Short mmCIF file of C-alpha atoms in Angstrom, two decimals:
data_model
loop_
_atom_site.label_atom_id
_atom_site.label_comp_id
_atom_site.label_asym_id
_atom_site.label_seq_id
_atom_site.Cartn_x
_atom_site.Cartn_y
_atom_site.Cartn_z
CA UNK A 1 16.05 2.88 -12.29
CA UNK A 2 16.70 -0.64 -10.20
CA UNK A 3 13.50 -2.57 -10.05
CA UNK A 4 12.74 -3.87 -6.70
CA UNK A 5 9.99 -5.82 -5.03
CA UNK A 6 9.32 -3.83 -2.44
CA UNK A 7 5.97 -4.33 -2.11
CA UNK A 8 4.46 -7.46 -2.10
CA UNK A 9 0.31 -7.86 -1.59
CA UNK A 10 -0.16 -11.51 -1.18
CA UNK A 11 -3.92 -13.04 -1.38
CA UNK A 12 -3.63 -16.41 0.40
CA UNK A 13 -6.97 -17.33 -0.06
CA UNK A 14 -10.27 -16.69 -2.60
CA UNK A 15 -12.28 -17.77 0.45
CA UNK A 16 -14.22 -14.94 2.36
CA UNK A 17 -17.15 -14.12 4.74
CA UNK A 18 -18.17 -11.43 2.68
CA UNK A 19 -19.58 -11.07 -0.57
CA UNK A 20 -18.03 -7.82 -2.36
CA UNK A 21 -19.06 -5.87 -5.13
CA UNK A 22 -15.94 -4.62 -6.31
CA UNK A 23 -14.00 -7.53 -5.82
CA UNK A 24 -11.12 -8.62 -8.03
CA UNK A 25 -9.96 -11.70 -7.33
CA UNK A 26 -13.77 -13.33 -7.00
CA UNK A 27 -13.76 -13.96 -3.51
CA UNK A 28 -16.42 -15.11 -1.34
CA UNK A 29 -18.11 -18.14 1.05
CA UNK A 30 -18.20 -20.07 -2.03
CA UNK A 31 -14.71 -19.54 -3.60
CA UNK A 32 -13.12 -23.08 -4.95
CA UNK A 33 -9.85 -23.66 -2.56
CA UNK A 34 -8.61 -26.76 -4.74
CA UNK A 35 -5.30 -24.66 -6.47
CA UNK A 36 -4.59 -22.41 -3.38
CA UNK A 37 -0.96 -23.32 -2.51
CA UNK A 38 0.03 -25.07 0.61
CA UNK A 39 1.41 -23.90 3.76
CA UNK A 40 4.85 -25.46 2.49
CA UNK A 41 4.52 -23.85 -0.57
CA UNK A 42 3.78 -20.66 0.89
CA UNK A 43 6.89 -21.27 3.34
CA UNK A 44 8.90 -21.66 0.04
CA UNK A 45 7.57 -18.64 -1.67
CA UNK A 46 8.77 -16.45 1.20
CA UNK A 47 12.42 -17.96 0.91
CA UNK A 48 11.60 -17.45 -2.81
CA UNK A 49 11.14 -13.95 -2.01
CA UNK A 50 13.68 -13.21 0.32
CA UNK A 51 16.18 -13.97 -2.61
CA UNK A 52 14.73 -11.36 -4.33
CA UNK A 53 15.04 -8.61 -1.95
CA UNK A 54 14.49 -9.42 1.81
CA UNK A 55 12.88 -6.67 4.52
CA UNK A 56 10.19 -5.59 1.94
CA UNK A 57 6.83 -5.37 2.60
CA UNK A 58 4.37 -8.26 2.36
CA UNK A 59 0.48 -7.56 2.36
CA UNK A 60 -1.07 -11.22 3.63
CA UNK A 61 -4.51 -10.47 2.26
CA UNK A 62 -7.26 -12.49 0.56
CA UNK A 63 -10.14 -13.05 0.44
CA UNK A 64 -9.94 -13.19 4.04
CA UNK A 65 -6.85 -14.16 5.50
CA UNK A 66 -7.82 -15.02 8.92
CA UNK A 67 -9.89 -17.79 7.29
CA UNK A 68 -6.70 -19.39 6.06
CA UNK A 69 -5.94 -21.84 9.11
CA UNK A 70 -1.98 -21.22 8.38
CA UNK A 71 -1.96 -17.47 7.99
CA UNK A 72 -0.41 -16.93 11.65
CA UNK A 73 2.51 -19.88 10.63
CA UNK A 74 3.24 -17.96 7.23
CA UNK A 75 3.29 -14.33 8.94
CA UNK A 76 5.33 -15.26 11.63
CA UNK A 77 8.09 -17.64 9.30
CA UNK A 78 7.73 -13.68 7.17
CA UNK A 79 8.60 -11.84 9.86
CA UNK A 80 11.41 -14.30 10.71
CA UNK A 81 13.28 -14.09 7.72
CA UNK A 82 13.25 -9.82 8.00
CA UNK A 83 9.77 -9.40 6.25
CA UNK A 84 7.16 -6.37 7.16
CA UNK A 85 4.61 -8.02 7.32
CA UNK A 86 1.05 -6.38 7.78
CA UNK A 87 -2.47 -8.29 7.18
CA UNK A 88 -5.40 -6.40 5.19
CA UNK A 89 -8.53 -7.87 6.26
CA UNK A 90 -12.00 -6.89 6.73
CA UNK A 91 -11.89 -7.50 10.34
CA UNK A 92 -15.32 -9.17 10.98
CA UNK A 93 -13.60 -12.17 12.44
CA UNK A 94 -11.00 -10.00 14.61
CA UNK A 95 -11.77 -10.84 18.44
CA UNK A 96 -9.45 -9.91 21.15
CA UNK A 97 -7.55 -13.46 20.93
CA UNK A 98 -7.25 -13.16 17.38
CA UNK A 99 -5.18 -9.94 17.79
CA UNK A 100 -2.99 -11.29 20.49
CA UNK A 101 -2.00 -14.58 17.54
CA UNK A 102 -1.50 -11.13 15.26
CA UNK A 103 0.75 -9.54 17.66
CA UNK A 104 2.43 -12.97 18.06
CA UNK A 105 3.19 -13.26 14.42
CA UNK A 106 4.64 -10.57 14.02
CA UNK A 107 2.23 -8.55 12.32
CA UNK A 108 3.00 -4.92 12.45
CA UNK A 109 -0.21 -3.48 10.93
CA UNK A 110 -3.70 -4.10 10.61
CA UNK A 111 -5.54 -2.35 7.02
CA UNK A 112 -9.47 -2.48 7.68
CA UNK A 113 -12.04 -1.85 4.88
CA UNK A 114 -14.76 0.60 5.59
CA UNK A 115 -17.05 1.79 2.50
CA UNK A 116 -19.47 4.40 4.24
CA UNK A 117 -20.79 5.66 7.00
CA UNK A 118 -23.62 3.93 6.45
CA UNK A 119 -24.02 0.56 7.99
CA UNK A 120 -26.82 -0.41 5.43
CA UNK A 121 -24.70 0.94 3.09
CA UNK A 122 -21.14 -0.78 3.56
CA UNK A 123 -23.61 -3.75 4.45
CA UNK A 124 -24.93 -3.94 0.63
CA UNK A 125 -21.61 -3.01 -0.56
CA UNK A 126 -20.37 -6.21 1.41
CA UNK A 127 -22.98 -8.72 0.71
CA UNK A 128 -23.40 -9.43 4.66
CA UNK A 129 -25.57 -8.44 6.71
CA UNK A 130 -23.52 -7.16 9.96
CA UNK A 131 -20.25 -6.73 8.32
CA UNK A 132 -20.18 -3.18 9.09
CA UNK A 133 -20.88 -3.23 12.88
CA UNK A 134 -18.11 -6.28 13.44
CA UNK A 135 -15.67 -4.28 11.34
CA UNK A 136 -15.76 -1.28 13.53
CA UNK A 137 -15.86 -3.85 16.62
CA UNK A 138 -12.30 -5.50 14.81
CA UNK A 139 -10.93 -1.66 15.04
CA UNK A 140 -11.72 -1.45 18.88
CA UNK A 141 -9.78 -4.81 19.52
CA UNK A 142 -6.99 -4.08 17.36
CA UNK A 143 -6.47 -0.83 19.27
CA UNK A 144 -7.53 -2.90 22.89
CA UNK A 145 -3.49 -4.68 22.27
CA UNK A 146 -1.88 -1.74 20.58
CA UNK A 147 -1.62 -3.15 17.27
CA UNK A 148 -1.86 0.33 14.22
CA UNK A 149 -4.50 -0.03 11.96
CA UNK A 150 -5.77 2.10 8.93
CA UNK A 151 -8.76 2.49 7.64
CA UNK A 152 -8.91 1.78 3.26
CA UNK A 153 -12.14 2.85 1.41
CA UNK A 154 -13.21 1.91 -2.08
CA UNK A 155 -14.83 5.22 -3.73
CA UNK A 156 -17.72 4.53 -6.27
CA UNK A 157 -20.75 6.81 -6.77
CA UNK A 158 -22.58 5.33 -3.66
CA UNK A 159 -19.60 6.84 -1.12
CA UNK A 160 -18.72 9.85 -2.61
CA UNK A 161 -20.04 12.18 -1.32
CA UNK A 162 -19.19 10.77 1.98
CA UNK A 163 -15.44 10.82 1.98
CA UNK A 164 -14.78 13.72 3.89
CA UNK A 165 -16.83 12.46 6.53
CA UNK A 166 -14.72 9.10 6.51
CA UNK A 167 -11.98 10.71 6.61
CA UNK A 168 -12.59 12.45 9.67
CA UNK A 169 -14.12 9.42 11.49
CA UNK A 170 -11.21 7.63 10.58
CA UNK A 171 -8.74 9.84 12.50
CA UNK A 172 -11.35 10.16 15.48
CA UNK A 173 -11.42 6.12 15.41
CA UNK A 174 -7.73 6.52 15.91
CA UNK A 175 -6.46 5.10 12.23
CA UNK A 176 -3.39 5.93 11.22
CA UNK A 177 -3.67 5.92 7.77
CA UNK A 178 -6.58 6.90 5.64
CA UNK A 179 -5.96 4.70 2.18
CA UNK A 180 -8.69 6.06 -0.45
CA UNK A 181 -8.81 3.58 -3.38
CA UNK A 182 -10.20 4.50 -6.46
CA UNK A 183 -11.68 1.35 -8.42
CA UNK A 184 -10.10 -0.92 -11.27
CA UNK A 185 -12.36 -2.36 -13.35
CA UNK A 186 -11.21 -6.13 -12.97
CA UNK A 187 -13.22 -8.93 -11.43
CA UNK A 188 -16.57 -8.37 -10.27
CA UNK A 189 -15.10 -4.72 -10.37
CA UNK A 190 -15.91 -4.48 -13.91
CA UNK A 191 -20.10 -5.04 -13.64
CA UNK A 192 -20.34 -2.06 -11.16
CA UNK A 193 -20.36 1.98 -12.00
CA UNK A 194 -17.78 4.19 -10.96
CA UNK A 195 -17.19 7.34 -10.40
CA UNK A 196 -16.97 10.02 -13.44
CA UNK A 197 -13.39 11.27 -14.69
CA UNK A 198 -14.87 14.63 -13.73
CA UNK A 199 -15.40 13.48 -9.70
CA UNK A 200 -11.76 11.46 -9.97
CA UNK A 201 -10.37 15.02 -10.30
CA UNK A 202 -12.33 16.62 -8.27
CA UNK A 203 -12.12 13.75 -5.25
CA UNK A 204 -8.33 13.91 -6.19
CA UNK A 205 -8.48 17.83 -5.54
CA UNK A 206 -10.12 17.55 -2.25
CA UNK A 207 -7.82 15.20 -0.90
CA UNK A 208 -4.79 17.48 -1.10
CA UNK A 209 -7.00 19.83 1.19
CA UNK A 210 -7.29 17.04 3.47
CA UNK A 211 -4.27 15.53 3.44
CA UNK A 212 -2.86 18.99 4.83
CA UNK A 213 -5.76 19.44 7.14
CA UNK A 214 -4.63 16.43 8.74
CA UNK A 215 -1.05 16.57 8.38
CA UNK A 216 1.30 15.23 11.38
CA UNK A 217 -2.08 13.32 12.65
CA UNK A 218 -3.31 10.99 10.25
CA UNK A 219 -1.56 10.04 6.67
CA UNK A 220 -4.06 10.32 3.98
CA UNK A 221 -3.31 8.65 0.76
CA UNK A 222 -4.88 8.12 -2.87
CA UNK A 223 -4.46 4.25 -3.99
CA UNK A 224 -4.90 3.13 -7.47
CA UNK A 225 -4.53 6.80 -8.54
CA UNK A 226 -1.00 7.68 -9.70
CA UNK A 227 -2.58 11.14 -11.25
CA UNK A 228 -2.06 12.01 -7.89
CA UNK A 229 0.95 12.61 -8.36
CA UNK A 230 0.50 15.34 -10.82
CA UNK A 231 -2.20 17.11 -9.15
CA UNK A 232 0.32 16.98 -5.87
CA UNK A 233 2.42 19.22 -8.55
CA UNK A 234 0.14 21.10 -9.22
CA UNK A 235 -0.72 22.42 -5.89
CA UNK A 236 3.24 22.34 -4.95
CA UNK A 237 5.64 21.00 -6.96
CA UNK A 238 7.89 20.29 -3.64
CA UNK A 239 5.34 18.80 -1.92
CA UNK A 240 6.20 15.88 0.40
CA UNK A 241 4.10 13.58 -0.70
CA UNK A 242 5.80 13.82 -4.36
CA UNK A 243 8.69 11.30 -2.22
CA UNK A 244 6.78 9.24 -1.44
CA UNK A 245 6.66 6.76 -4.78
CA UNK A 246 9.53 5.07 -5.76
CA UNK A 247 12.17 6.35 -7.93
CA UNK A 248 10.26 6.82 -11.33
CA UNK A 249 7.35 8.01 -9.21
CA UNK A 250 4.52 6.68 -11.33
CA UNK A 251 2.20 3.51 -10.91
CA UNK A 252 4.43 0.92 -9.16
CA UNK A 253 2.91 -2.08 -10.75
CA UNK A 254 5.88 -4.26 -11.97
CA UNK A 255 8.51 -1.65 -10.81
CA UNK A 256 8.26 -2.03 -7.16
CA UNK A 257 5.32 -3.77 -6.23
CA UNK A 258 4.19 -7.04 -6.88
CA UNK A 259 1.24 -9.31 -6.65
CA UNK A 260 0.53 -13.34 -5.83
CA UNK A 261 -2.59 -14.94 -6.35
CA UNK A 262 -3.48 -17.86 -4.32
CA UNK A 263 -2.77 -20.45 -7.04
CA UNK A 264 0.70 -18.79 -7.13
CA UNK A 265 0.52 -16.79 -10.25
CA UNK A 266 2.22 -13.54 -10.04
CA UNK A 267 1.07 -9.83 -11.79
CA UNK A 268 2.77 -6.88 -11.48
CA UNK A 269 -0.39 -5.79 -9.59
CA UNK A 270 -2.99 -7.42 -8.02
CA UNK A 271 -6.14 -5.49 -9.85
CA UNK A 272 -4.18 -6.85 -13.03
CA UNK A 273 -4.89 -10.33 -14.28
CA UNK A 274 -2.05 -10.66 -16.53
CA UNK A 275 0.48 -12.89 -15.26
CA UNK A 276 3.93 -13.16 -15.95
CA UNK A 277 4.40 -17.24 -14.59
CA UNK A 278 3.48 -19.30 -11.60
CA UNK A 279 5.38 -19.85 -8.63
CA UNK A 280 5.10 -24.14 -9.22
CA UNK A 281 6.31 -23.49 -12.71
CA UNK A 282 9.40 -20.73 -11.89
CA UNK A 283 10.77 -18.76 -9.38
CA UNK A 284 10.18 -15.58 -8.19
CA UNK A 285 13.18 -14.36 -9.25
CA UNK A 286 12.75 -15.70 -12.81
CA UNK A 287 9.07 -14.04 -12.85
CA UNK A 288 10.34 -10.32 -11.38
CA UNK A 289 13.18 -10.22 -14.10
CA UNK A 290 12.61 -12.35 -17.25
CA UNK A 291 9.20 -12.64 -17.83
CA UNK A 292 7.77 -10.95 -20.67
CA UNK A 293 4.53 -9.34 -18.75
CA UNK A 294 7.26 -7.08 -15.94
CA UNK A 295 9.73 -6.70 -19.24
CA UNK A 296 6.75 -4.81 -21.02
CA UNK A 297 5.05 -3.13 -17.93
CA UNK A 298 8.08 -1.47 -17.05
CA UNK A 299 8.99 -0.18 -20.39
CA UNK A 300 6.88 3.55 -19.75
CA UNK A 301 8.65 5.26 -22.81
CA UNK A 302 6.30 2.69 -24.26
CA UNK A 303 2.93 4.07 -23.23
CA UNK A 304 0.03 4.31 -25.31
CA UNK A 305 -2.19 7.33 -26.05
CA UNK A 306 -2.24 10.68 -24.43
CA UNK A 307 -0.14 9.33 -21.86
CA UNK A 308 3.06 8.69 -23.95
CA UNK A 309 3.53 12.22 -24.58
CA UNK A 310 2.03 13.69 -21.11
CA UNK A 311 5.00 15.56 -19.17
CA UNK A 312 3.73 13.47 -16.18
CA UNK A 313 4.93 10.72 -17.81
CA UNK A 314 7.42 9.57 -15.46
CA UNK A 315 6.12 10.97 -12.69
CA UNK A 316 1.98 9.19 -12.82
CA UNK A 317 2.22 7.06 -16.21
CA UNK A 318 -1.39 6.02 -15.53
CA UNK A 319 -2.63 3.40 -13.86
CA UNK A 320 -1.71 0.03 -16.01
CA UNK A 321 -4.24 -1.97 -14.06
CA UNK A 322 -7.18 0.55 -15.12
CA UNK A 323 -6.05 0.85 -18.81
CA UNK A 324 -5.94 -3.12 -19.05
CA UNK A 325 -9.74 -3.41 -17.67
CA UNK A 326 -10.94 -0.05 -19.87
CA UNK A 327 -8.84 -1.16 -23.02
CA UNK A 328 -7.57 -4.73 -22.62
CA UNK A 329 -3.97 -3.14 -23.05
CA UNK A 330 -1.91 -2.88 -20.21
CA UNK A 331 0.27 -0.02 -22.15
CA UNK A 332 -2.83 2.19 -23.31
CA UNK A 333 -3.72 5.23 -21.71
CA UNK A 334 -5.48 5.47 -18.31
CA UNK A 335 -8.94 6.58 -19.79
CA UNK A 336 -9.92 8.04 -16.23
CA UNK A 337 -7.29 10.99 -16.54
CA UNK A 338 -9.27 14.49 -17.69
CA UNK A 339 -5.48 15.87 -18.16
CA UNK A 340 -4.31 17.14 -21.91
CA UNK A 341 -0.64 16.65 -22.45
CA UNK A 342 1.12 20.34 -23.19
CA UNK A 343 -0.53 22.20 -20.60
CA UNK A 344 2.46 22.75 -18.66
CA UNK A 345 4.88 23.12 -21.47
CA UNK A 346 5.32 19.90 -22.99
CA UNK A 347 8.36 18.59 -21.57
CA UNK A 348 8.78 16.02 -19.30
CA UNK A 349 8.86 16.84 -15.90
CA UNK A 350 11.28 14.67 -13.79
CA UNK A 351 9.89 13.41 -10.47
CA UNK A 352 11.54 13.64 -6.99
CA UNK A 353 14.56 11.74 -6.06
CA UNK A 354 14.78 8.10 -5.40
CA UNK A 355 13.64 7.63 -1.84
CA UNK A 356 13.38 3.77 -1.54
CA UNK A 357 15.84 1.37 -1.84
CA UNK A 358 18.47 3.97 -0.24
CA UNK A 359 21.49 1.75 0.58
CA UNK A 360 21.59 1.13 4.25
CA UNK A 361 24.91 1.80 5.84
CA UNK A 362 25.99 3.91 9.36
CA UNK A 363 29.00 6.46 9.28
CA UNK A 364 28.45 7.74 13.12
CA UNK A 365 28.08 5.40 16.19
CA UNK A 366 24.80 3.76 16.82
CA UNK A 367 23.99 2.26 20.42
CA UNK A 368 22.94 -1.67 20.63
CA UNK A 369 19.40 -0.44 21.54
CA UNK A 370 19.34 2.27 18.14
CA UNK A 371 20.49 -0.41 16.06
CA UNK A 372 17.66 -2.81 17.11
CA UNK A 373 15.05 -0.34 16.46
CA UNK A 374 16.12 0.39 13.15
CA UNK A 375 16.37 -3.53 12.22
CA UNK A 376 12.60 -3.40 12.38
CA UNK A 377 12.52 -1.18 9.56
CA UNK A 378 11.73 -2.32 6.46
CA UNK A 379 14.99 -2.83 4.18
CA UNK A 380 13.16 -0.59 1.33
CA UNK A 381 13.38 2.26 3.54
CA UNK A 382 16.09 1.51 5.94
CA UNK A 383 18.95 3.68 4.29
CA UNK A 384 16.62 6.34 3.85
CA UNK A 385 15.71 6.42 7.93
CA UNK A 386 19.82 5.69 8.83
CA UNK A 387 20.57 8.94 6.49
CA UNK A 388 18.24 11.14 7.58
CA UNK A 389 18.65 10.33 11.08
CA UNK A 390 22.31 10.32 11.26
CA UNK A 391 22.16 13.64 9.30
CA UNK A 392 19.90 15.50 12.31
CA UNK A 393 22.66 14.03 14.74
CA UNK A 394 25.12 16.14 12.86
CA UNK A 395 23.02 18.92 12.29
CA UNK A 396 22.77 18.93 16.52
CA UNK A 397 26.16 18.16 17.54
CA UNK A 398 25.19 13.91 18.31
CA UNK A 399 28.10 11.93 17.64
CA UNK A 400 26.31 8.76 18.83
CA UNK A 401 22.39 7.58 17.43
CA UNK A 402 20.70 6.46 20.71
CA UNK A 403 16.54 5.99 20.91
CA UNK A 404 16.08 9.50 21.97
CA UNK A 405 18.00 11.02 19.16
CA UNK A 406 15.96 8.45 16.56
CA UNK A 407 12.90 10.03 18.45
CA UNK A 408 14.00 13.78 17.94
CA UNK A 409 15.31 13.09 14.61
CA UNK A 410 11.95 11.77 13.54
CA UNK A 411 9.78 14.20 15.05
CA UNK A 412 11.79 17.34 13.91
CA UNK A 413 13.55 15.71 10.16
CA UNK A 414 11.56 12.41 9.47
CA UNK A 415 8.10 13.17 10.73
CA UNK A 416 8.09 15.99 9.08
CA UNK A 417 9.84 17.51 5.15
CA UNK A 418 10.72 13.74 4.51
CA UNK A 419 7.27 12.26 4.28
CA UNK A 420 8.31 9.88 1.87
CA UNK A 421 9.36 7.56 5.31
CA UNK A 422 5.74 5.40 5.88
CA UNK A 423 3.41 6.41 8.37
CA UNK A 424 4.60 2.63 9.91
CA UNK A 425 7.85 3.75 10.59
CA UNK A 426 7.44 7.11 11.98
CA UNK A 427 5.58 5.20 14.29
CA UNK A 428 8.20 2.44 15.14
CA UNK A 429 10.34 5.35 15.42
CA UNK A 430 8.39 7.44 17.77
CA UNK A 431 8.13 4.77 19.97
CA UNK A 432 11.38 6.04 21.82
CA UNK A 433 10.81 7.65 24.43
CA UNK A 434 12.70 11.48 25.43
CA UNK A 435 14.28 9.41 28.41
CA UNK A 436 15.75 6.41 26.17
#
């Protein structure tokens, strides 16, 4: 398969207002900013990264971001030069002039951190006192100028039993997106407990129930957990969800995703701390395709343990990040999987068609105002939109793609089978109206 940086999570800063348990980079109020690179560094990485593959996504996260003074003058030279760019933050500092220098940027999406229900709770979890209340305030804002946000939630012992109930206040918040992250064992990650193998699988279970519960109203996701994948399978081996991981299906890290550390050293993922070089030492492009550390990641007929042999092999592979914090090898097997190779016959089970990196190209006649819509798309997806829109215009007799046809196409083709088109999109594209 082509490797592509299609993702990119960038933390621009170790400094942060709160105090996290699980965090993996270290960050907090008293986080040394002496290596972090400089705005004109950070302008040059983005060139850097353009090179590589421009219109991907790009995470600006930290730390907190918004206590970078330069974060608005990096997302909006991003967006310039064809980025996606969305901010993850945990929106304590988000006031309604904050989200208007957002909207300016050109940040298209907003991911907010909520870890219970429980102010007290997601307060201890935080280390501040009052995180949770301005959090939820940051939400209201962010929706006040339009701006999509989703909700992402770290699941440990504390939380678990509350997920269902997140999940629903999510959606009734108005998130888009319910991200639940299951946690890597790296940074101040690795002190705390997590949940058992046995509630992994089980949380894993559940959220296939309530990812069709809420199906066609709010996207519900399982980060850090590429067994999801197999227990997606399981339940329906044509689910939709299966497109929705690139290619090899699989943990992305090294493959298509990508992370920078503040200093400039890049991992294949950022809950990894192996590096393959630093961004004042090499360029990106040397990193992504010579370096040793994404030669070795990517190499999955390589993996270690139970998972070698697993016929989910190409399809979850494990997560690298949690076998390099359990085992200090980044190619052993993901000791959080309950799963024993053989069960469903041994042989490798091939995962979904490619549905990223799709080749962008038009065969039927696009208006001026079409065109522009689908520039906003991120490149990594922007064949995949073109094709399956310009196939519903055939399918219906259009010979031209205007707004409204983008609009009926999603809502009938894209919104629907193809979920492997981001929830970000289907937005962007049901922002035409029936009268465009």
């Amino acid at each position: 398969m082509e490797f592509r940086s299609h993702v990119i999570s960038w933390n621009l800063t170790r400094k942060c207002n709160e105090h996290c348990e699980h965090c993996y980079i270290h960050a907090g109020p008293l986080a040394l900013l002496d290596d972090e690179l400089s705005t004109a560094e950070c302008l040059g990485v983005v060139d850097q990264l353009a090179e590589v593959n421009p219109g991907a996504l790009v995470i600006l996260t930290g730390g907190e971001p918004l206590l970078r003074p330069d974060v608005f003058e990096i997302a909006r030279y991003a967006a310039d030069a064809g980025f996606m760019v969305v901010m993850g933050t945990n929106g304590v500092l988000i006031r309604p002039h904050v989200a208007d220098k957002m909207v300016a940027a050109g940040i298209q999406g907003v991911a907010i951190s909520i870890d219970s229900l429980r102010p007290e709770q997601h307060d201890a979890f935080r280390g501040y006192n009052g995180a949770w209340a301005n959090s939820v305030r940051g939400m209201e804002v962010l929706g006040g100028v339009g701006l999509p946000y989703l909700i992402q939630t770290t699941v440990v012992e504390q939380n678990y039993a509350e997920v269902p109930d997140l999940v629903a206040w999510s959606y009734e918040r108005g998130a888009k997106v319910f991200n639940l992250y299951f946690l890597v064992p790296t940074g101040r990650g690795a002190f705390m407990s997590t949940i058992s193998p046995a509630h992994y699988e089980a949380l894993m279970q559940g959220l296939v129930a309530l990812g069709t519960a809420y199906r066609g109203k709010m996207l519900i996701n399982a980060k850090c957990a590429p067994h999801y994948q197999r227990v997606l399978w399981e339940h329906d081996p044509a689910h939709p969800l299966l497109k929705t991981f690139v290619g090899a299906g699989a943990c992305p890290a090294g493959m298509q995703y990508v992370g920078i550390r503040p200093n400039g050293d890049v991992t294949p993922c950022p809950y990894l701390p192996v590096f393959g070089g630093n961004l004042r030492e090499h360029s990106f492009a040397e990193i992504w395709n010579d370096s040793d550390v994404f030669r070795q990641i990517r190499r999955r007929d390589s993996l270690g343990g139970k998972c070698g042999p697993c016929e989910f092999s190409q399809m979850c592979s494990g997560c690298r990040a949690r076998a390099y914090g359990l085992t200090g090898d980044v190619m052993a097997e993901d000791p959080w999987c309950v799963y024993e190779p053989g069960r469903h016959g041994g042989a490798v089970i091939a995962p979904p068609r490619e549905t990223y990196g799709l080749a962008a190209g038009f065969t039927l006649a696009w208006t001026d105002a079409a065109i522009e819509r689908v520039n906003f798309v991120p490149g990594f997806v922007r064949g995949k939109v073109i094709a399956g829109t310009e196939a519903w215009a055939r399918e219906h007799g259009h010979a031209t793609v205007t707004p409204h046809v983008m609009h009926r196409a999603r809502e009938e083709r894209l919104g629907g089978r193809v979920a492997g088109v981001p929830a970000f999109v289907r937005r962007l594209m049901a922002g035409a109206s029936e009268t465009d």
